[in-house]
């Protein structure tokens, strides 16, 4: 990118009267797992676009004003007079809301478009850039504010399974055909990656069977629900340790969109203390002296 292209307020750059479109990852959504930067951006933006669930989290945290202090037009007014428009996001309105965000930015407003987890890990980031390209909205400043994604939150809940090479694979076939998903699953299994499966409410048993073709049945597996959300998630935070050979038998543990599976590789081990079982994948050295 040239200096001219990247400098605001110059010919060919961002107009000085524009705001900024922030695509903000709030992790699981609770304050302990949201970055300070994410909180500051949401609090200071004139427009916040968020689903009902994320609005609830942000109101409980105090990042957004309570619903009873928001008028029928979605405008919340703080004691200092700052007005913030809060817009409800739904899956069927993503294109419409992206275009509305561009309009607000051109009016000089900062917009916080809220995503759970990290916006670039099966989140909203790619849609924003695609829409900006389609609508010739290269005048819109875009900043991605990262958040803790399910792979990282779930890994922390069950120990240290991602300390060596790992990959994430979405089981949603909404945008990619199952043939492509199967090819990726098989390649990841053969390559001995620790595999984190997203969108396990779709085809998770099918995915497990494919990995079993390339990996031993005693490979450790963690089924993690609503990592980092305690009792505030859709079904409550939980984690369950099993094996690859038995993972498909525990569909009662797969609660929905908040579920991820962490499938260990041949080095992943269980580690136990008096309270619970953890998963650990060594970084490479098998002995402490190797580090």
Short mmCIF file of C-alpha atoms in Angstrom, two decimals:
data_model
loop_
_atom_site.label_atom_id
_atom_site.label_comp_id
_atom_site.label_asym_id
_atom_site.label_seq_id
_atom_site.Cartn_x
_atom_site.Cartn_y
_atom_site.Cartn_z
CA UNK A 1 0.00 0.00 0.00
CA UNK A 2 1.38 3.42 -0.93
CA UNK A 3 1.80 6.29 1.52
CA UNK A 4 -0.90 8.22 -0.31
CA UNK A 5 -3.32 5.30 -0.05
CA UNK A 6 -2.74 4.80 3.66
CA UNK A 7 -2.78 8.42 4.88
CA UNK A 8 -6.09 9.81 6.13
CA UNK A 9 -7.21 13.20 4.93
CA UNK A 10 -5.10 13.20 1.75
CA UNK A 11 -6.24 12.79 -1.81
CA UNK A 12 -7.03 9.13 -2.34
CA UNK A 13 -7.12 8.48 1.42
CA UNK A 14 -9.86 8.41 4.04
CA UNK A 15 -11.90 11.64 4.26
CA UNK A 16 -11.35 13.53 7.52
CA UNK A 17 -15.09 13.64 8.23
CA UNK A 18 -15.47 9.84 8.34
CA UNK A 19 -15.73 7.74 11.44
CA UNK A 20 -14.29 4.23 11.76
CA UNK A 21 -15.94 0.84 11.41
CA UNK A 22 -14.69 -1.42 14.20
CA UNK A 23 -15.36 -5.14 13.93
CA UNK A 24 -15.09 -6.09 17.58
CA UNK A 25 -14.53 -9.55 19.02
CA UNK A 26 -15.84 -9.87 22.56
CA UNK A 27 -14.71 -13.45 23.13
CA UNK A 28 -17.30 -15.41 25.11
CA UNK A 29 -18.94 -12.07 25.91
CA UNK A 30 -18.38 -11.83 29.66
CA UNK A 31 -16.19 -9.01 31.01
CA UNK A 32 -13.36 -11.19 32.36
CA UNK A 33 -12.64 -12.53 28.87
CA UNK A 34 -13.10 -9.34 26.86
CA UNK A 35 -10.11 -7.16 26.06
CA UNK A 36 -9.84 -3.64 27.39
CA UNK A 37 -9.62 -2.39 23.81
CA UNK A 38 -12.91 -4.10 22.87
CA UNK A 39 -14.70 -2.54 25.84
CA UNK A 40 -13.31 0.93 25.11
CA UNK A 41 -14.31 0.78 21.43
CA UNK A 42 -17.87 -0.32 22.21
CA UNK A 43 -18.32 2.31 24.91
CA UNK A 44 -17.06 5.13 22.69
CA UNK A 45 -18.83 4.26 19.42
CA UNK A 46 -21.91 6.24 18.41
CA UNK A 47 -23.44 3.11 16.85
CA UNK A 48 -23.27 -0.45 18.21
CA UNK A 49 -24.50 -3.42 16.17
CA UNK A 50 -24.91 -6.57 18.25
CA UNK A 51 -27.17 -9.59 18.60
CA UNK A 52 -29.66 -9.79 21.45
CA UNK A 53 -27.43 -12.25 23.32
CA UNK A 54 -24.33 -10.04 23.02
CA UNK A 55 -26.35 -6.96 24.00
CA UNK A 56 -27.41 -8.83 27.13
CA UNK A 57 -23.79 -9.66 27.99
CA UNK A 58 -22.64 -6.09 27.37
CA UNK A 59 -25.46 -4.62 29.45
CA UNK A 60 -24.75 -6.95 32.36
CA UNK A 61 -21.15 -5.76 32.19
CA UNK A 62 -22.15 -2.09 32.09
CA UNK A 63 -20.48 -1.61 28.70
CA UNK A 64 -23.93 -0.74 27.29
CA UNK A 65 -26.63 1.16 29.16
CA UNK A 66 -29.55 -0.91 30.49
CA UNK A 67 -32.37 -1.66 28.06
CA UNK A 68 -34.81 0.44 30.09
CA UNK A 69 -32.60 3.47 29.41
CA UNK A 70 -32.88 2.92 25.65
CA UNK A 71 -35.76 4.55 23.79
CA UNK A 72 -37.98 3.00 21.14
CA UNK A 73 -35.55 4.08 18.41
CA UNK A 74 -32.68 2.23 20.09
CA UNK A 75 -31.00 5.41 21.35
CA UNK A 76 -29.36 5.29 24.77
CA UNK A 77 -28.27 8.58 26.36
CA UNK A 78 -25.61 8.65 29.06
CA UNK A 79 -25.40 11.10 31.93
CA UNK A 80 -22.75 13.08 30.05
CA UNK A 81 -25.13 13.51 27.09
CA UNK A 82 -23.38 11.01 24.82
CA UNK A 83 -25.94 9.31 22.57
CA UNK A 84 -25.44 5.78 21.33
CA UNK A 85 -27.63 3.97 18.82
CA UNK A 86 -27.91 0.24 19.54
CA UNK A 87 -28.97 -1.92 16.59
CA UNK A 88 -30.01 -5.57 16.89
CA UNK A 89 -28.08 -7.89 14.60
CA UNK A 90 -29.55 -11.11 13.22
CA UNK A 91 -28.19 -13.68 10.77
CA UNK A 92 -30.60 -12.67 8.02
CA UNK A 93 -29.68 -8.97 8.16
CA UNK A 94 -25.89 -9.10 7.82
CA UNK A 95 -25.68 -7.52 4.36
CA UNK A 96 -28.21 -4.84 5.24
CA UNK A 97 -26.38 -4.03 8.48
CA UNK A 98 -23.00 -3.85 6.76
CA UNK A 99 -24.34 -1.25 4.35
CA UNK A 100 -25.97 0.65 7.21
CA UNK A 101 -22.62 0.65 9.02
CA UNK A 102 -20.93 2.20 5.96
CA UNK A 103 -23.56 4.96 5.91
CA UNK A 104 -23.03 5.73 9.59
CA UNK A 105 -19.26 5.90 9.13
CA UNK A 106 -19.69 8.35 6.25
CA UNK A 107 -21.83 10.49 8.57
CA UNK A 108 -18.80 10.77 10.85
CA UNK A 109 -19.84 8.15 13.39
CA UNK A 110 -17.74 5.38 14.85
CA UNK A 111 -19.50 2.02 14.53
CA UNK A 112 -18.80 -1.07 16.67
CA UNK A 113 -19.98 -4.18 14.83
CA UNK A 114 -19.88 -6.83 17.57
CA UNK A 115 -18.88 -10.44 16.99
CA UNK A 116 -18.58 -13.26 19.49
CA UNK A 117 -15.19 -14.90 19.83
CA UNK A 118 -12.76 -13.42 17.33
CA UNK A 119 -14.34 -11.68 14.32
CA UNK A 120 -11.85 -13.27 11.93
CA UNK A 121 -12.41 -16.85 13.14
CA UNK A 122 -15.71 -17.75 11.46
CA UNK A 123 -16.96 -14.29 12.42
CA UNK A 124 -17.96 -11.10 10.59
CA UNK A 125 -14.65 -9.73 9.31
CA UNK A 126 -14.71 -11.31 5.88
CA UNK A 127 -18.28 -10.17 5.17
CA UNK A 128 -17.40 -6.57 6.02
CA UNK A 129 -14.48 -6.57 3.59
CA UNK A 130 -16.48 -8.35 0.88
CA UNK A 131 -19.32 -5.85 1.21
CA UNK A 132 -16.90 -2.93 1.16
CA UNK A 133 -15.45 -4.31 -2.06
CA UNK A 134 -18.86 -4.96 -3.63
CA UNK A 135 -20.17 -1.51 -2.70
CA UNK A 136 -16.95 0.30 -3.68
CA UNK A 137 -16.62 1.42 -0.06
CA UNK A 138 -12.85 1.77 -0.03
CA UNK A 139 -13.31 5.11 1.74
CA UNK A 140 -14.43 3.27 4.91
CA UNK A 141 -11.72 2.88 7.60
CA UNK A 142 -11.97 -0.63 9.03
CA UNK A 143 -10.28 -1.84 12.19
CA UNK A 144 -10.48 -5.40 13.53
CA UNK A 145 -10.46 -5.71 17.33
CA UNK A 146 -9.52 -9.30 18.20
CA UNK A 147 -11.16 -11.48 20.82
CA UNK A 148 -10.72 -14.87 22.45
CA UNK A 149 -12.05 -17.53 20.13
CA UNK A 150 -13.60 -20.87 21.16
CA UNK A 151 -10.43 -22.81 20.34
CA UNK A 152 -8.43 -20.78 22.84
CA UNK A 153 -11.13 -20.54 25.48
CA UNK A 154 -11.94 -24.22 25.23
CA UNK A 155 -8.27 -25.19 25.30
CA UNK A 156 -7.75 -23.23 28.51
CA UNK A 157 -10.71 -25.00 30.10
CA UNK A 158 -9.23 -28.45 29.49
CA UNK A 159 -5.54 -27.74 30.06
CA UNK A 160 -2.95 -27.32 27.32
CA UNK A 161 -4.00 -29.31 24.23
CA UNK A 162 -2.89 -26.66 21.70
CA UNK A 163 0.75 -26.31 22.71
CA UNK A 164 1.88 -27.83 19.43
CA UNK A 165 0.62 -27.40 15.86
CA UNK A 166 -3.16 -27.30 15.57
CA UNK A 167 -5.86 -26.29 13.11
CA UNK A 168 -9.52 -25.28 13.22
CA UNK A 169 -12.19 -26.66 10.89
CA UNK A 170 -15.80 -25.54 10.68
CA UNK A 171 -18.36 -28.26 10.11
CA UNK A 172 -20.90 -25.84 8.69
CA UNK A 173 -21.66 -26.68 5.07
CA UNK A 174 -23.55 -23.47 4.45
CA UNK A 175 -20.71 -21.93 2.42
CA UNK A 176 -18.48 -24.93 1.71
CA UNK A 177 -19.55 -28.34 0.45
CA UNK A 178 -19.12 -31.42 2.60
CA UNK A 179 -16.59 -32.87 0.14
CA UNK A 180 -14.25 -29.98 0.89
CA UNK A 181 -14.80 -30.28 4.64
CA UNK A 182 -14.07 -34.02 4.50
CA UNK A 183 -10.87 -33.40 2.53
CA UNK A 184 -9.66 -30.93 5.16
CA UNK A 185 -10.56 -33.26 8.03
CA UNK A 186 -8.67 -36.13 6.45
CA UNK A 187 -5.61 -33.98 5.66
CA UNK A 188 -5.53 -32.58 9.21
CA UNK A 189 -5.82 -36.05 10.71
CA UNK A 190 -3.06 -37.47 8.52
CA UNK A 191 -0.81 -34.47 9.30
CA UNK A 192 -1.23 -35.12 13.03
CA UNK A 193 -2.59 -31.68 13.83
CA UNK A 194 -4.58 -31.26 16.99
CA UNK A 195 -7.97 -30.45 15.46
CA UNK A 196 -10.55 -28.02 16.83
CA UNK A 197 -14.00 -28.48 15.32
CA UNK A 198 -16.40 -25.55 15.18
CA UNK A 199 -20.15 -25.65 14.45
CA UNK A 200 -20.47 -29.13 15.93
CA UNK A 201 -24.24 -28.94 15.84
CA UNK A 202 -23.78 -29.97 12.20
CA UNK A 203 -22.31 -33.32 11.17
CA UNK A 204 -20.07 -33.81 14.19
CA UNK A 205 -20.55 -37.60 14.28
CA UNK A 206 -19.73 -37.74 10.58
CA UNK A 207 -16.58 -35.69 11.15
CA UNK A 208 -15.46 -37.94 14.01
CA UNK A 209 -15.81 -41.04 11.86
CA UNK A 210 -13.62 -39.51 9.14
CA UNK A 211 -10.87 -38.62 11.62
CA UNK A 212 -11.09 -42.15 13.09
CA UNK A 213 -10.05 -43.54 9.70
CA UNK A 214 -6.66 -41.81 10.09
CA UNK A 215 -6.19 -41.64 13.87
CA UNK A 216 -6.31 -44.21 16.67
CA UNK A 217 -9.47 -44.60 18.70
CA UNK A 218 -7.65 -43.88 21.96
CA UNK A 219 -6.81 -40.30 20.84
CA UNK A 220 -8.02 -37.89 23.51
CA UNK A 221 -11.02 -35.68 22.77
CA UNK A 222 -12.54 -32.79 24.71
CA UNK A 223 -16.16 -31.72 24.18
CA UNK A 224 -16.41 -28.11 25.32
CA UNK A 225 -19.59 -26.05 25.64
CA UNK A 226 -19.89 -22.27 26.00
CA UNK A 227 -16.25 -21.80 27.01
CA UNK A 228 -15.83 -18.75 29.24
CA UNK A 229 -19.56 -18.11 29.65
CA UNK A 230 -20.19 -19.85 32.97
CA UNK A 231 -23.98 -20.07 33.33
CA UNK A 232 -24.63 -17.17 30.95
CA UNK A 233 -24.42 -19.13 27.70
CA UNK A 234 -27.14 -20.90 25.81
CA UNK A 235 -26.62 -24.18 27.66
CA UNK A 236 -24.03 -23.47 30.34
CA UNK A 237 -20.27 -23.92 30.38
CA UNK A 238 -19.02 -27.49 30.55
CA UNK A 239 -16.19 -29.74 29.39
CA UNK A 240 -16.06 -33.49 29.00
CA UNK A 241 -13.02 -35.65 28.28
CA UNK A 242 -13.44 -38.79 26.18
CA UNK A 243 -11.69 -40.63 23.34
CA UNK A 244 -12.04 -40.45 19.60
CA UNK A 245 -13.54 -43.93 19.52
CA UNK A 246 -16.29 -42.93 21.94
CA UNK A 247 -16.82 -39.27 21.01
CA UNK A 248 -19.81 -39.94 18.74
CA UNK A 249 -21.54 -41.78 21.59
CA UNK A 250 -21.80 -38.60 23.62
CA UNK A 251 -24.19 -36.54 21.52
CA UNK A 252 -25.92 -35.54 24.78
CA UNK A 253 -22.80 -33.48 25.54
CA UNK A 254 -23.00 -31.59 22.20
CA UNK A 255 -25.41 -28.81 23.07
CA UNK A 256 -25.44 -26.63 19.96
CA UNK A 257 -23.67 -23.67 18.39
CA UNK A 258 -21.57 -23.12 21.51
CA UNK A 259 -19.96 -26.57 21.29
CA UNK A 260 -16.46 -27.25 20.02
CA UNK A 261 -14.48 -30.50 19.89
CA UNK A 262 -10.75 -30.64 20.50
CA UNK A 263 -9.26 -33.82 19.01
CA UNK A 264 -5.78 -34.62 20.25
CA UNK A 265 -2.93 -36.01 18.19
CA UNK A 266 -0.72 -39.01 18.97
CA UNK A 267 1.24 -36.99 21.57
CA UNK A 268 -1.73 -35.55 23.45
CA UNK A 269 -1.86 -36.95 26.96
CA UNK A 270 -4.22 -36.83 29.90
CA UNK A 271 -2.98 -35.21 33.10
CA UNK A 272 -4.88 -35.69 36.33
CA UNK A 273 -4.91 -34.05 39.71
CA UNK A 274 -7.26 -34.68 42.62
CA UNK A 275 -10.10 -32.71 41.02
CA UNK A 276 -10.18 -33.30 37.28
CA UNK A 277 -8.58 -34.54 34.08
CA UNK A 278 -6.71 -32.24 31.69
CA UNK A 279 -5.33 -32.63 28.17
CA UNK A 280 -1.74 -31.71 27.36
CA UNK A 281 0.01 -31.77 23.98
CA UNK A 282 3.79 -31.43 24.43
CA UNK A 283 5.45 -28.66 22.48
CA UNK A 284 8.07 -31.12 21.27
CA UNK A 285 10.32 -32.10 24.15
CA UNK A 286 9.22 -35.15 26.10
CA UNK A 287 11.27 -34.28 29.18
CA UNK A 288 11.58 -31.08 31.18
CA UNK A 289 15.29 -30.96 30.31
CA UNK A 290 14.35 -30.72 26.61
CA UNK A 291 12.79 -27.26 27.04
#
